[in-house]
Amino acid sequence: MTHLAPEQAGEAGTCVPASAEAAERKTSPSPSGRRAWLSNRWVPRLAEAAVSVVAALLVTLLSTRIGINPVVRIGQVSGLAQLQQYAALLGLPLLAVLLYTAYRSTPARHQLAKRLVCAALAGLATGVVAGGVVVALQGTPWGLGGQDGDPGALINMANSFLHGEGVSGIYPPLFPGLMAVWAKLRHDVPGGTGYALKDFQIFFTAVAGPMTYLAWRMLLRPFWALLIAVPSAVLFIDPIRPYSHASMLVTLPLLGYCMRELRRAGRRPLRGSLVRGAALGVVFGLVFLWYSGWYVWAAPGVGLLALVLFPWRGGAQARKRAGAFVGATLLAAGIVGAPLLYQMARLGSQHPDRYAFLTVYTDPAYVLGWTSDRSGSVEYQDWPVAGEMAGQTGFALLLLFAVGLGVGLALRNAMVLTAAATLAGAWLLRFWFAGNMEQSQTVQLYPRTTWIIMYCLMIMAVFGMMAVVHRGSGWAERTLRRPGAGTAGTRVVPRRAVAQLAAGMVCAIALFATMGASWSVNRYMPQSDTTSMGIDAYRAHNVRTSDGTCPRYAADGECQKIRNKNWKQAPDKGFWCGGIDPVDWPVVCGIKAPQEELERAEKEKQEEESKDKKAQEKAKK
């Protein structure tokens, strides 16, 4: 089987045999010719992590120098353009170094440069998104959402922690708990938890790229890790709740790494299995406390896969070691995640999810696109936009073709198996909950499977492309080599050419990252339209500051008072036909809208008309 993710750093798309690696080590300079610390294998890895995080935070810090009016569209465009300037000023020199080393430098120096450049680009990608949040919130200390919606619930949960009430229901407690700590340390003023939320929205959006890239580096070489990390981080990250999607981005590679270690556990010493299992369990437990939802969708498929990969026929000793690994992982994860597990066991059945929005009413088999609960003018009849082939777009067909390559050529790889198992389990759960939605009158968050299913498809597609490159290069070396030629210096595809091609592809990923990050950020620029995603930034500009004044760009100098409330579970009112005009409830949801919903809709309509009238009068003046 082609080894798709060797530990050694080599050219993207090449597979280095063990004999070649040994020969390369013999001919490479001894550590005595270098600085001693460079011979430590952890130094490049730590350098990657540091460079990636610094790049993300640096572009975020530079965005604070952008001075525009964020509630005016021209100001927003200027801010987006300046963000691209900063990204270019930081990114172009990195790409220049990568290209120079690919064409002029030694292979060892190029490999080091590629590792560091790929790490930096992963940081820059989400750093631009975080910088866009800084621009959108310029002039207000509040985070996206202000005091309303999910951000308001997080603020209330953090208030509960500050007031000694502890874990809030069955929601993962780590993020609001850290908000409370940060508010106490940094923002000990009225509304401080809301200020802390803004800091966390920016910081965790920025580091989402480095976290994803470093998680994939446990399994893949730099180029391939970057190819998964950048598109997925830019596509899935949600600055309003960056912790939820960041946990999904790292959970999948962690699960793949766990399945790979399970395969190897039977051949490791017992102590090594216990240590590795316990360490993985602690990480899984922390991610579970950070955001637990993705474990629900991954559990059925990954649990079954673990039973398949367990070395049942490997002998008593192998079963003992693998069992120790699994037991240590589950025990450590259970201990760390115990507070939330206890709450779920105690209160889980009391909190059915009835939150409905546009995606709940669309074709459930569509998993290659997402609309939020603020979908603008898009209605369920118009979404998804029909593609050219049975409703599927050209992108969908290309993605599925690459997925087929992954399943056909790389299915023995533990990560491909993990992604396929996760996809299958989430797929079945999605249709189970959707199929029973009318009878149960609950949604149970099944639309969120869209993200994890698409992520799994992207993973399998990249592994499919990687398998084609590796097998293709191996075939070329075996069949196109001239008869009688030796093995030294006679590669059909020169290493230099491979390095140059990989450098060019990294440049293409970097260009996508800047374009994709700008698209992601543009959606959150302040807008007063309550059906747009920009309403969250707009609300942040219309909440009073701790001294009682309105933020600089508050609309007409009017803003909300600070609410200092603890979190309380909202009473269950039955099915909510969210995002649908109350008049259409009988047709869409099969129920009549209650009077309070009709009154609320009428009130919102009057407020919108009043707002439009004021805007027209202001324009005339």
XYZ file of C-alpha atoms in Angstrom:
621
model
C 0.000 0.000 0.000
C 1.233 3.468 -0.836
C 2.130 5.324 2.342
C 0.230 8.575 1.978
C 1.518 10.446 4.997
C 5.098 9.597 5.964
C 6.564 11.423 8.915
C 9.565 12.615 6.943
C 9.181 15.912 5.140
C 9.552 15.371 1.418
C 8.279 16.767 -1.834
C 4.540 16.948 -2.152
C 3.346 14.112 -4.263
C 6.341 11.807 -3.824
C 6.730 8.703 -1.762
C 10.207 8.112 -0.327
C 11.056 4.416 0.156
C 12.762 3.331 3.354
C 15.971 2.465 1.472
C 16.099 5.920 -0.074
C 15.541 7.515 3.303
C 18.420 5.507 4.760
C 20.708 6.495 1.896
C 19.697 10.112 2.254
C 20.546 10.042 5.956
C 23.996 8.615 5.176
C 24.774 11.349 2.662
C 23.291 14.224 4.638
C 25.564 16.470 6.700
C 26.116 15.371 10.260
C 24.663 17.431 13.092
C 28.160 18.586 13.925
C 28.050 20.765 10.817
C 24.899 22.489 11.980
C 23.765 24.124 15.147
C 23.025 21.391 17.651
C 19.438 22.406 18.288
C 18.518 21.988 14.622
C 19.100 18.249 14.935
C 16.175 17.940 17.331
C 13.093 16.800 15.409
C 10.811 18.870 17.657
C 12.421 22.163 16.684
C 10.902 22.352 13.156
C 7.524 21.276 14.512
C 7.543 23.931 17.202
C 8.730 26.451 14.617
C 5.750 25.581 12.409
C 3.335 26.097 15.287
C 4.934 29.392 16.303
C 5.091 30.771 12.761
C 1.458 29.850 12.056
C 0.092 31.448 15.224
C 2.287 34.554 14.895
C 1.196 35.057 11.277
C -2.474 34.815 12.277
C -2.142 37.236 15.153
C 0.086 39.642 13.234
C -2.411 40.270 10.430
C -5.148 40.564 13.060
C -3.086 43.152 14.940
C -2.381 45.092 11.745
C -6.119 45.295 11.052
C -6.489 47.487 14.153
C -4.639 50.204 12.197
C -7.436 50.400 9.616
C -9.527 53.508 10.228
C -12.878 53.466 8.422
C -16.577 53.900 9.161
C -17.741 50.251 9.348
C -21.476 50.981 8.995
C -21.034 52.699 5.601
C -20.601 50.408 2.613
C -17.773 52.429 1.069
C -15.965 52.241 4.396
C -16.471 48.484 4.464
C -15.029 48.109 0.961
C -12.030 50.234 1.922
C -11.495 48.089 5.014
C -11.643 44.863 2.992
C -9.133 46.292 0.515
C -6.693 47.325 3.232
C -6.930 43.853 4.738
C -5.860 42.422 1.388
C -2.946 44.844 1.292
C -1.696 43.641 4.668
C -2.151 40.022 3.653
C -0.168 40.649 0.472
C 2.621 42.493 2.273
C 3.026 39.526 4.610
C 2.307 36.726 2.181
C 4.169 37.719 -0.988
C 7.640 37.646 0.622
C 6.865 34.199 2.007
C 5.866 32.921 -1.425
C 8.966 34.517 -2.929
C 11.176 32.616 -0.455
C 9.326 29.392 -1.241
C 9.756 29.817 -4.994
C 13.398 30.847 -4.666
C 14.292 27.798 -2.597
C 12.367 25.537 -4.983
C 14.396 26.772 -7.945
C 17.749 27.728 -6.439
C 18.311 26.269 -2.990
C 19.184 22.840 -1.660
C 16.401 20.286 -1.060
C 16.867 20.424 2.722
C 16.519 24.206 2.842
C 13.517 24.080 0.544
C 11.801 21.516 2.766
C 12.292 23.722 5.809
C 11.064 26.770 3.900
C 8.002 24.873 2.687
C 7.103 23.761 6.195
C 7.297 27.287 7.558
C 5.577 28.951 4.585
C 2.667 26.500 4.633
C 2.264 27.047 8.371
C 2.309 30.822 7.925
C -0.251 30.729 5.112
C -2.637 28.707 7.274
C -2.368 31.439 9.892
C -2.773 34.283 7.411
C -5.965 32.763 5.986
C -7.972 32.938 9.210
C -6.018 35.957 10.401
C -7.635 37.914 7.558
C -11.067 36.693 8.693
C -10.322 37.793 12.248
C -9.022 41.112 10.932
C -12.307 41.581 9.102
C -14.155 41.100 12.388
C -11.922 43.797 13.910
C -12.874 46.137 11.056
C -16.587 45.322 11.304
C -16.576 45.999 15.073
C -14.437 49.120 14.975
C -15.788 51.673 17.425
C -17.683 49.261 19.666
C -16.445 47.099 22.565
C -19.171 44.492 21.951
C -18.822 41.310 19.954
C -20.827 40.126 16.967
C -24.471 39.785 17.938
C -24.365 42.325 20.741
C -26.657 41.014 23.473
C -29.051 39.087 21.203
C -29.308 35.546 19.867
C -26.602 32.995 20.606
C -24.057 35.662 21.656
C -26.559 36.883 24.231
C -26.966 33.336 25.556
C -23.169 32.976 25.844
C -22.961 36.279 27.721
C -25.666 35.126 30.116
C -23.863 31.809 30.666
C -20.650 33.660 31.457
C -22.607 35.844 33.895
C -23.866 32.674 35.567
C -20.289 31.493 36.036
C -19.324 34.863 37.503
C -22.228 34.639 39.927
C -21.301 31.136 41.037
C -24.034 29.150 39.277
C -21.640 26.847 37.379
C -22.477 24.757 34.297
C -25.459 26.004 32.282
C -27.702 23.085 31.336
C -26.256 20.750 28.722
C -24.251 23.380 26.830
C -20.456 22.803 26.689
C -19.139 24.907 29.579
C -15.502 25.564 28.686
C -15.951 28.531 26.339
C -18.413 30.548 28.491
C -16.369 29.607 31.557
C -13.226 31.067 29.997
C -15.253 34.121 28.985
C -16.121 34.643 32.636
C -12.486 34.336 33.708
C -11.298 36.734 30.990
C -14.047 39.229 31.813
C -12.989 39.172 35.468
C -9.329 39.672 34.620
C -9.581 42.072 31.685
C -13.055 43.653 31.619
C -14.312 44.000 35.171
C -16.984 46.551 34.178
C -20.723 46.446 33.404
C -21.086 44.396 30.225
C -17.623 42.912 30.679
C -18.668 39.437 29.547
C -19.855 40.951 26.262
C -16.475 42.639 25.855
C -14.771 39.323 26.572
C -16.877 37.676 23.874
C -15.541 40.153 21.315
C -11.943 39.355 22.296
C -12.616 35.629 22.017
C -14.434 35.932 18.697
C -11.410 37.654 17.210
C -8.722 35.503 18.829
C -10.255 32.088 18.191
C -11.184 33.025 14.630
C -7.550 33.985 14.030
C -6.078 30.760 15.446
C -8.609 28.441 13.749
C -6.323 28.119 10.721
C -3.198 27.242 12.719
C -5.168 24.783 14.874
C -6.564 23.012 11.815
C -3.227 22.941 10.007
C -1.331 21.604 13.028
C -3.990 18.942 13.610
C -3.572 17.721 10.032
C 0.210 17.808 10.340
C -0.096 14.840 12.687
C -1.098 12.833 9.604
C 0.103 14.666 6.498
C 3.025 16.510 4.981
C 2.863 20.316 4.869
C 1.425 20.724 1.367
C -1.394 18.236 1.855
C -2.152 19.527 5.356
C -2.424 23.042 3.911
C -4.665 21.804 1.086
C -7.215 20.562 3.620
C -6.740 23.162 6.353
C -7.117 26.405 4.393
C -10.285 25.673 2.365
C -12.027 24.018 5.299
C -11.105 26.709 7.838
C -12.119 29.565 5.547
C -15.357 27.834 4.552
C -16.551 26.575 7.928
C -15.291 29.096 10.478
C -18.080 31.157 12.011
C -16.723 34.238 13.852
C -19.892 34.520 15.943
C -19.177 31.092 17.484
C -15.634 30.230 16.323
C -15.227 27.555 18.976
C -17.949 25.292 17.545
C -16.547 24.960 14.042
C -12.933 24.963 15.169
C -13.699 21.895 17.267
C -15.073 20.114 14.194
C -12.016 21.060 12.150
C -9.648 19.434 14.667
C -11.882 16.548 15.793
C -11.771 14.715 12.445
C -7.952 14.553 12.182
C -7.790 13.626 15.873
C -10.195 10.750 15.252
C -8.143 9.652 12.241
C -4.975 9.768 14.314
C -6.713 7.731 17.030
C -7.773 5.063 14.512
C -4.220 4.905 13.178
C -2.861 4.464 16.681
C -5.441 1.748 17.358
C -4.060 -0.166 14.392
C -0.550 0.133 15.772
C -1.395 -0.395 19.454
C -1.070 -4.177 19.197
C 2.595 -3.811 18.217
C 3.524 -1.192 20.821
C 4.667 -1.841 24.416
C 1.810 -1.839 26.902
C 3.090 1.272 28.637
C 3.279 3.150 25.355
C -0.333 2.230 24.534
C -1.514 3.452 27.927
C 0.346 6.755 27.676
C -0.807 7.483 24.124
C -4.379 6.528 24.947
C -4.501 8.691 28.064
C -3.037 11.694 26.226
C -5.556 11.340 23.400
C -8.375 10.928 25.917
C -7.476 14.183 27.659
C -7.500 16.009 24.309
C -10.839 14.459 23.325
C -12.292 15.410 26.709
C -11.189 19.026 26.370
C -12.612 19.275 22.842
C -15.843 17.733 24.179
C -16.109 20.452 26.823
C -15.261 23.052 24.164
C -18.072 21.899 21.848
C -19.679 18.473 21.988
C -22.057 18.381 19.026
C -19.698 16.825 16.482
C -19.174 13.764 18.659
C -22.874 12.955 18.253
C -22.612 12.796 14.478
C -19.224 11.016 14.421
C -19.913 8.451 17.163
C -21.952 5.805 15.250
C -19.568 5.442 12.327
C -16.319 5.815 14.269
C -17.503 3.435 16.990
C -18.222 0.752 14.404
C -14.906 1.440 12.657
C -13.018 0.981 15.947
C -14.561 -2.470 16.305
C -13.480 -3.344 12.765
C -9.903 -2.099 13.242
C -9.438 -3.743 16.631
C -6.842 -6.566 16.287
C -9.205 -9.424 17.142
C -6.995 -11.949 15.321
C -3.660 -10.489 16.375
C -3.188 -12.709 19.394
C -3.826 -12.278 23.112
C -0.963 -9.829 23.598
C -2.056 -7.594 20.724
C -5.643 -7.574 21.977
C -4.423 -6.705 25.473
C -2.352 -3.761 24.256
C -5.088 -2.463 21.951
C -7.643 -2.876 24.721
C -5.404 -0.902 27.066
C -5.163 1.873 24.466
C -8.941 2.028 23.979
C -9.625 1.816 27.709
C -7.126 4.555 28.574
C -8.572 6.812 25.860
C -12.176 6.362 26.981
C -11.347 6.632 30.682
C -9.328 9.830 30.327
C -11.934 11.380 28.021
C -14.704 10.423 30.438
C -12.927 11.915 33.432
C -12.204 15.222 31.693
C -15.667 15.449 30.148
C -17.488 14.253 33.283
C -19.171 17.606 34.160
C -20.926 17.813 30.803
C -21.633 14.075 30.592
C -23.378 14.268 33.962
C -25.518 17.202 32.841
C -26.460 15.410 29.624
C -27.483 12.276 31.491
C -29.497 14.333 33.969
C -31.132 16.908 31.704
C -30.751 15.721 28.124
C -34.316 14.485 27.615
C -35.731 17.735 29.005
C -34.338 19.921 26.213
C -35.655 18.896 22.777
C -34.327 21.029 19.937
C -37.079 22.742 17.955
C -35.046 25.477 16.275
C -36.088 25.694 12.627
C -34.751 27.905 9.837
C -34.325 27.836 6.060
C -32.206 24.677 5.813
C -34.852 22.699 7.721
C -37.288 23.238 4.846
C -34.920 22.461 1.962
C -33.996 19.198 0.250
C -32.312 17.114 3.006
C -30.081 15.320 0.489
C -28.273 18.553 -0.370
C -25.055 18.721 1.660
C -22.722 20.878 -0.456
C -23.876 24.291 0.659
C -25.154 26.095 3.707
C -27.487 28.955 4.502
C -27.635 30.373 7.999
C -30.740 31.373 9.924
C -30.269 34.797 8.328
C -30.550 33.911 4.656
C -31.582 37.318 3.352
C -34.081 37.174 0.483
C -33.458 33.473 -0.190
C -36.461 31.222 0.515
C -36.692 27.469 0.757
C -38.238 27.285 -2.736
C -35.086 28.892 -4.180
C -32.444 26.925 -2.281
C -30.331 25.139 -3.269
C -29.740 26.666 -6.674
C -30.126 23.838 -9.199
C -26.932 22.673 -10.897
C -26.396 21.382 -14.390
C -26.561 17.619 -13.695
C -29.612 16.399 -11.727
C -29.399 19.539 -9.647
C -25.687 19.059 -8.904
C -23.175 21.738 -9.859
C -19.866 21.250 -11.637
C -18.070 21.675 -8.304
C -20.201 18.908 -6.785
C -19.387 16.520 -9.633
C -15.643 17.248 -9.422
C -15.682 16.819 -5.653
C -17.529 13.506 -5.876
C -15.116 12.302 -8.559
C -12.177 13.035 -6.246
C -14.027 11.301 -3.403
C -14.324 8.248 -5.632
C -10.552 8.329 -6.120
C -10.082 8.451 -2.363
C -12.366 5.488 -1.761
C -10.941 3.529 -4.678
C -7.229 4.162 -4.145
C -6.768 5.060 -0.470
C -9.431 3.216 1.495
C -6.833 1.377 3.571
C -5.635 4.664 4.999
C -6.948 5.150 8.539
C -8.003 8.748 7.879
C -9.980 7.849 4.767
C -11.719 5.094 6.710
C -12.474 7.537 9.521
C -13.894 10.164 7.176
C -15.992 7.563 5.349
C -17.319 6.101 8.602
C -18.118 9.546 10.014
C -19.901 10.519 6.815
C -21.973 7.326 6.789
C -23.007 7.701 10.427
C -23.854 11.401 10.094
C -25.745 10.691 6.840
C -27.970 8.090 8.500
C -28.578 10.225 11.589
C -29.428 13.202 9.381
C -32.182 11.340 7.604
C -33.385 9.675 10.783
C -34.021 13.002 12.511
C -35.347 14.672 9.352
C -37.589 11.697 8.617
C -39.175 11.857 12.082
C -39.343 15.652 12.258
C -43.045 15.973 11.468
C -44.039 13.333 13.995
C -41.674 14.377 16.795
C -41.999 18.134 16.147
C -38.256 18.445 16.841
C -35.299 19.344 14.626
C -32.486 17.976 16.841
C -29.870 20.102 15.052
C -29.791 17.733 12.073
C -28.945 20.553 9.572
C -25.522 20.778 11.238
C -24.627 17.449 9.675
C -24.247 19.459 6.444
C -20.924 20.794 7.711
C -19.414 17.534 8.906
C -20.566 15.618 5.818
C -19.060 18.191 3.489
C -15.860 18.222 5.549
C -15.601 14.445 5.217
C -16.109 14.711 1.454
C -13.339 17.314 1.221
C -11.009 15.091 3.255
C -11.606 12.033 1.077
C -11.216 14.150 -2.058
C -7.785 15.414 -0.979
C -6.661 11.917 -0.043
C -7.885 10.751 -3.441
C -5.780 13.367 -5.225
C -2.833 12.475 -3.024
C -3.193 8.786 -3.885
C -3.246 9.596 -7.603
C -0.072 11.683 -7.299
C 1.776 9.076 -5.241
C 0.746 6.101 -7.328
C 1.284 8.016 -10.552
C 4.827 9.002 -9.607
C 5.563 5.441 -8.493
C 4.236 4.050 -11.781
C 6.326 6.526 -13.772
C 9.495 5.545 -11.916
C 8.859 1.843 -12.468
C 7.788 1.880 -16.110
C 9.441 4.875 -17.774
C 12.971 4.397 -16.448
C 15.422 3.527 -19.224
C 16.479 -0.132 -19.258
C 19.858 -0.670 -17.628
C 19.840 2.698 -15.851
C 20.931 2.698 -12.243
C 18.967 4.009 -9.328
C 21.110 7.026 -8.443
C 20.337 10.308 -10.174
C 18.051 8.789 -12.820
C 14.599 9.759 -11.573
C 12.048 10.050 -14.374
C 10.426 12.980 -12.577
C 13.248 15.064 -11.049
C 12.847 16.086 -7.433
C 13.497 19.685 -8.397
C 10.535 19.650 -10.802
C 8.281 18.190 -8.130
C 9.385 20.865 -5.646
C 8.727 23.603 -8.192
C 5.273 22.250 -9.003
C 4.396 21.999 -5.307
C 5.568 25.591 -4.747
C 3.326 26.761 -7.568
C 0.350 24.946 -6.067
C 1.041 26.546 -2.680
C 0.845 29.932 -4.414
C -2.550 28.961 -5.834
C -3.800 27.929 -2.374
C -2.570 31.266 -0.995
C -4.552 33.164 -3.636
C -7.659 31.145 -2.808
C -7.116 31.857 0.886
C -7.131 35.626 0.408
C -10.197 35.540 -1.858
C -12.074 33.104 0.374
C -11.239 34.990 3.564
C -12.522 38.233 2.057
C -15.769 36.475 1.060
C -16.157 35.117 4.575
C -15.616 38.498 6.226
C -17.793 40.468 3.821
C -20.864 38.580 5.034
C -20.435 40.006 8.543
C -20.072 43.666 7.642
C -22.735 45.691 9.506
C -26.195 45.855 7.942
C -29.485 46.883 9.523
C -31.388 44.199 7.602
C -32.433 41.634 10.212
C -32.453 38.866 7.597
C -28.760 39.338 6.731
C -25.668 38.049 8.531
C -24.513 41.657 8.876
C -27.162 42.291 11.521
C -24.864 40.786 14.161
C -22.195 43.449 13.676
C -24.890 46.115 13.406
C -26.290 45.072 16.795
C -22.821 45.296 18.327
C -22.729 48.974 17.325
C -26.034 49.646 19.052
C -25.428 48.566 22.661
C -24.281 51.041 25.297
C -20.739 50.937 26.593
C -19.837 50.483 30.250
C -19.903 54.261 30.859
C -23.484 54.544 29.580
C -22.698 56.187 26.224
C -23.449 54.788 22.783
C -20.658 53.433 20.547
C -19.229 55.817 17.992
C -21.240 54.500 15.033
C -24.557 53.811 16.767
C -27.583 54.477 14.562
C -29.059 57.924 15.324
C -27.381 57.887 18.730
C -29.866 55.303 20.016
C -28.682 52.087 21.632
C -29.720 49.298 23.999
C -29.118 49.330 27.715
C -26.683 46.767 29.104
C -28.453 43.641 30.328
C -26.723 41.804 33.157
C -28.719 38.575 33.294
C -27.867 35.011 34.233
C -28.636 32.175 31.864
C -31.965 30.379 32.178
C -33.330 27.603 30.013
C -36.150 29.016 27.881
C -39.476 27.228 28.333
C -40.406 24.746 25.606
C -43.197 26.339 23.539
C -43.540 23.493 21.049
C -42.523 23.585 17.384
C -41.301 26.946 16.158
C -41.749 27.494 12.418
C -38.713 29.758 12.278
C -37.971 31.998 9.312
C -41.479 31.608 7.900
C -44.147 34.295 7.718
C -46.763 33.378 10.347
C -49.417 33.489 7.631
C -47.648 30.569 5.889
C -47.242 28.371 8.979
C -50.180 26.060 8.116
C -48.753 25.351 4.648
C -45.109 24.927 5.674
C -45.270 23.462 9.183
C -48.816 22.143 9.330
C -49.737 24.242 12.361
C -51.425 27.565 12.920
C -49.209 30.381 14.183
C -50.060 31.431 17.742
C -51.352 34.913 18.315
C -48.078 36.089 19.871
C -46.217 35.192 16.663
C -48.727 37.101 14.548
C -48.372 40.124 16.813
C -44.584 39.900 16.770
C -44.507 39.763 12.978
C -46.827 42.756 12.728
C -44.664 44.716 15.198
C -41.495 43.958 13.217
C -43.224 45.055 10.021
C -44.240 48.363 11.581
C -40.735 48.946 12.946
C -39.243 48.264 9.514
C -41.651 50.692 7.862
C -40.842 53.309 10.495
C -37.127 52.810 9.961
C -37.502 53.197 6.195
C -39.554 56.357 6.659
C -36.912 57.888 8.927
C -34.191 57.002 6.427
C -36.128 58.668 3.605
C -36.687 61.818 5.657
C -33.025 61.923 6.598
C -32.024 61.553 2.943
C -34.287 64.460 1.948
C -32.703 66.702 4.564
